[in-house]
GROMACS .gro file of C-alpha atoms in nm:
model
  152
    1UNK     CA    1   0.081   7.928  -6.219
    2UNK     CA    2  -0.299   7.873  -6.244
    3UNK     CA    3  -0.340   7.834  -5.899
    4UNK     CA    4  -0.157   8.129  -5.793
    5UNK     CA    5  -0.339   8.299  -5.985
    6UNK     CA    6  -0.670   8.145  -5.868
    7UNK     CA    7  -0.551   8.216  -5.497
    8UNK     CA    8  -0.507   8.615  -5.595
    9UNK     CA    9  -0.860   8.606  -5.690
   10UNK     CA   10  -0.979   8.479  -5.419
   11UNK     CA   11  -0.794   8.671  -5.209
   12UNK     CA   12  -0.931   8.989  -5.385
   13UNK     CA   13  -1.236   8.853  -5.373
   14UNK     CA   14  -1.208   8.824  -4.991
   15UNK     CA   15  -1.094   9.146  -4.941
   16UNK     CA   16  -1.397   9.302  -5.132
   17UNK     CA   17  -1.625   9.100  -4.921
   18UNK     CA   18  -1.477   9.146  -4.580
   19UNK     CA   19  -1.421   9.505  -4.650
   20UNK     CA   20  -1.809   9.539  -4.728
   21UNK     CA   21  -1.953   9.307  -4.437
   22UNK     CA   22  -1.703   9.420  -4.162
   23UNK     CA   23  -1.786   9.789  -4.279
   24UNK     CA   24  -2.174   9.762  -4.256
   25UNK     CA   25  -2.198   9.610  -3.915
   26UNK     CA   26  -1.937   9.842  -3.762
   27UNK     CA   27  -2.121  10.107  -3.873
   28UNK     CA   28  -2.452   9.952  -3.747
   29UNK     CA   29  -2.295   9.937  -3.413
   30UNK     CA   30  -2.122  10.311  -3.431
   31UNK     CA   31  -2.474  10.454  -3.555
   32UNK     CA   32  -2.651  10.267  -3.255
   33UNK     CA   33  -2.401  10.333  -3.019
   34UNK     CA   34  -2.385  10.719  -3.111
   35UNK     CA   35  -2.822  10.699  -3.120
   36UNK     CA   36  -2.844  10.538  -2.782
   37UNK     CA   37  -2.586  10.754  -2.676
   38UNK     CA   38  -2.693  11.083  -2.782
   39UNK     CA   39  -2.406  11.184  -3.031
   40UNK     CA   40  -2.539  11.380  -3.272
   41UNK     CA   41  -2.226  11.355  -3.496
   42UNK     CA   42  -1.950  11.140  -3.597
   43UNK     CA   43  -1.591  11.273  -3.729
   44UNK     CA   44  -1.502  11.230  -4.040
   45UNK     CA   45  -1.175  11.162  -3.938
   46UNK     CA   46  -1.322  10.878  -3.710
   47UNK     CA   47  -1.492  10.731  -3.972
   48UNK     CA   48  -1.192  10.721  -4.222
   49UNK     CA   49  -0.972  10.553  -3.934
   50UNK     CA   50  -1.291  10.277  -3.828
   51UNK     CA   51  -1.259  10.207  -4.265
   52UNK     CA   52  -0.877  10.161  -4.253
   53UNK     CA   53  -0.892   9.917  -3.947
   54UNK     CA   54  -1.124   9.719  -4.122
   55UNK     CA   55  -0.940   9.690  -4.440
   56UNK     CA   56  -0.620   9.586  -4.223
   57UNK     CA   57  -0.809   9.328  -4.020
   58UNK     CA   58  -0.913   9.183  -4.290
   59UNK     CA   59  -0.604   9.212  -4.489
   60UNK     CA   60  -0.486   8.981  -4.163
   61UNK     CA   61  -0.749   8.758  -4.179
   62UNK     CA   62  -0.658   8.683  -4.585
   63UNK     CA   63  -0.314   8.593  -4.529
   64UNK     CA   64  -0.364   8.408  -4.294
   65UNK     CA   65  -0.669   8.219  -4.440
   66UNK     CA   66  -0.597   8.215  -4.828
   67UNK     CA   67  -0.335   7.963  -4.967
   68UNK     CA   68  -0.167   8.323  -5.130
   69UNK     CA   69   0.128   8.326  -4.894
   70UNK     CA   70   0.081   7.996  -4.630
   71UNK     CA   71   0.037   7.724  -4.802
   72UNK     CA   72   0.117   7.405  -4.588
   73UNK     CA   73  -0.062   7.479  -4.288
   74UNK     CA   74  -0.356   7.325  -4.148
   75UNK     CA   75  -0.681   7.525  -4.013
   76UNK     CA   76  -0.568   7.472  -3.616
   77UNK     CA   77  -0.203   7.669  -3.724
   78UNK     CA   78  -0.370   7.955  -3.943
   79UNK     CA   79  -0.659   8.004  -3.651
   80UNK     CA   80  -0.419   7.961  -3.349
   81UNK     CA   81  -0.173   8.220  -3.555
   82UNK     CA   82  -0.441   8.455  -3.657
   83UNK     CA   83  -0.611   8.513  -3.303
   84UNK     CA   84  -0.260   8.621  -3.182
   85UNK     CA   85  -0.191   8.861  -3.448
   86UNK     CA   86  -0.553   9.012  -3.474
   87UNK     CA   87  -0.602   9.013  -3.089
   88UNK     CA   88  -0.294   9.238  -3.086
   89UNK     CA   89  -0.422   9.482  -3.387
   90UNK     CA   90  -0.744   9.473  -3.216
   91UNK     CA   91  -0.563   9.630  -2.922
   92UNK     CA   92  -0.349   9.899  -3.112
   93UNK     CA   93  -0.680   9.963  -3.343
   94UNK     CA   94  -0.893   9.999  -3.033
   95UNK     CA   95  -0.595  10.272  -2.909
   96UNK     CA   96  -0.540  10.413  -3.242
   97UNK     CA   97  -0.964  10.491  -3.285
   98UNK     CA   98  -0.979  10.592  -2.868
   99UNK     CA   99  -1.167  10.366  -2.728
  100UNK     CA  100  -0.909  10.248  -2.490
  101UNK     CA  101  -0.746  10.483  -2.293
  102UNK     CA  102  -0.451  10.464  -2.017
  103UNK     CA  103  -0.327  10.172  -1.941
  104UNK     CA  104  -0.675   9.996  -1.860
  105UNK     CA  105  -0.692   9.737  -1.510
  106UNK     CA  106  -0.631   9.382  -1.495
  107UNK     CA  107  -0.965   9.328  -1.472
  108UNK     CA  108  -1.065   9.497  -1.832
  109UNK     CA  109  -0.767   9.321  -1.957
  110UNK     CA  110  -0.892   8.996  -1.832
  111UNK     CA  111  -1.239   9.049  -1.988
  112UNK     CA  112  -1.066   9.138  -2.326
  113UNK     CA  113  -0.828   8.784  -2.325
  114UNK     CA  114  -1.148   8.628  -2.183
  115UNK     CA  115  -1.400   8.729  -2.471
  116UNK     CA  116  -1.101   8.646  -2.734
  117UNK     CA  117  -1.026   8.297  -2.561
  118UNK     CA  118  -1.400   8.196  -2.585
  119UNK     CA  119  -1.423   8.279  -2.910
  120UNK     CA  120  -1.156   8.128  -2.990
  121UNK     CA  121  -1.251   7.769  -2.800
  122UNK     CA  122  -1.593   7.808  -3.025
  123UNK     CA  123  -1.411   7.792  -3.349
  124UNK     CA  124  -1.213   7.494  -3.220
  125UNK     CA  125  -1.499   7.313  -3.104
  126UNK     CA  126  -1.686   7.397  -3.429
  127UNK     CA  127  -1.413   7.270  -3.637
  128UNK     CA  128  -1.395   6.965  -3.429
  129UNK     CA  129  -1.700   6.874  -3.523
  130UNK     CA  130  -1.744   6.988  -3.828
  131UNK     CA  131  -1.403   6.692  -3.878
  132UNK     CA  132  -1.536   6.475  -3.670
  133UNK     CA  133  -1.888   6.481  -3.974
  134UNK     CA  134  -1.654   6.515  -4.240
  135UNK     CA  135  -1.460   6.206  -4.153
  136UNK     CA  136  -1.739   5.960  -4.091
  137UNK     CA  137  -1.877   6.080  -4.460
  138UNK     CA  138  -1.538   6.013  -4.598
  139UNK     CA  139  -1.547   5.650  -4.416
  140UNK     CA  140  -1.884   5.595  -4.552
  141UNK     CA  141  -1.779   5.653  -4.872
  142UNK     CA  142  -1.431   5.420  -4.861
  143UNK     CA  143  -1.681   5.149  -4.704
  144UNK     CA  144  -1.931   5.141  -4.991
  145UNK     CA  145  -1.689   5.184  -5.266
  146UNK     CA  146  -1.486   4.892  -5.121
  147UNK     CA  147  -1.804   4.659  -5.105
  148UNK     CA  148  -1.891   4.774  -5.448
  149UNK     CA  149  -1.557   4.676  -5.553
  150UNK     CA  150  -1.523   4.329  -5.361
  151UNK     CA  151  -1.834   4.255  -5.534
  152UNK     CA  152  -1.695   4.317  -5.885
   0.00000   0.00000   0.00000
């Protein structure tokens, strides 16, 4: 029970953070979009809908990435499982706030799976290594705790 309830914390704890970061650098990139642009003004009504993508992407990203509702699987499964759910929300939210229109060419489509893809092979190569350093710690460790102990 203690860890479930440790789990809800952090996911709550998640969600307040995610909410927050995701939420100032959208913004940063609406207000410099609309400034280089010209826009004088931004809709209410767009602003409410940019706030309630967030807080569902990031609702995504927590189950996915808290032990709350998937427990036995590894980092690979959860990131491989979120990119296809998020890449499709991305899509709907990018529909639902109008910034795609129509059905869009197979070359903007390509560029969209492209930029995911790539981001995607980055995690995986980060992770990679960041196991690869993790391990040979580890194997340090065994190694000196077994000569320690041979020498008992």
């Amino acid at each position: 029970m203690r860890n479930r309830k440790k789990d809800m914390i952090q996911f709550l704890e998640w969600m307040r953070n995610g909410i927050a970061f995701c939420t100032t650098w959208i913004l940063i990139l609406v207000l410099a979009y609309c400034y280089f642009s010209g826009i004088q003004n931004i809709l209410t009504i767009g602003l409410i809908k940019i706030v309630l993508w967030i807080i569902g992407g990031v609702f995504i990203f927590n189950l996915f990435f808290t032990p709350l509702i998937i427990t036995k699987w590894g980092f690979i499964k959860r990131l491989s499982s979120f990119m296809a759910v998020i890449s499709v929300y991305e899509c709907l939210g990018f529909y639902w706030l109008e910034l795609f229109s129509g059905v869009g060419t197979a070359t903007q489509w390509f560029a969209f799976v492209g930029i995911i893809l790539v981001l995607y092979l980055i995690c995986i190569a980060i992770y990679q290594r960041y196991s690869k350093r993790q391990g040979e710690i580890y194997t340090q460790a065994l190694q000196e705790y077994q000569q320690k102990r041979s020498k008992e």
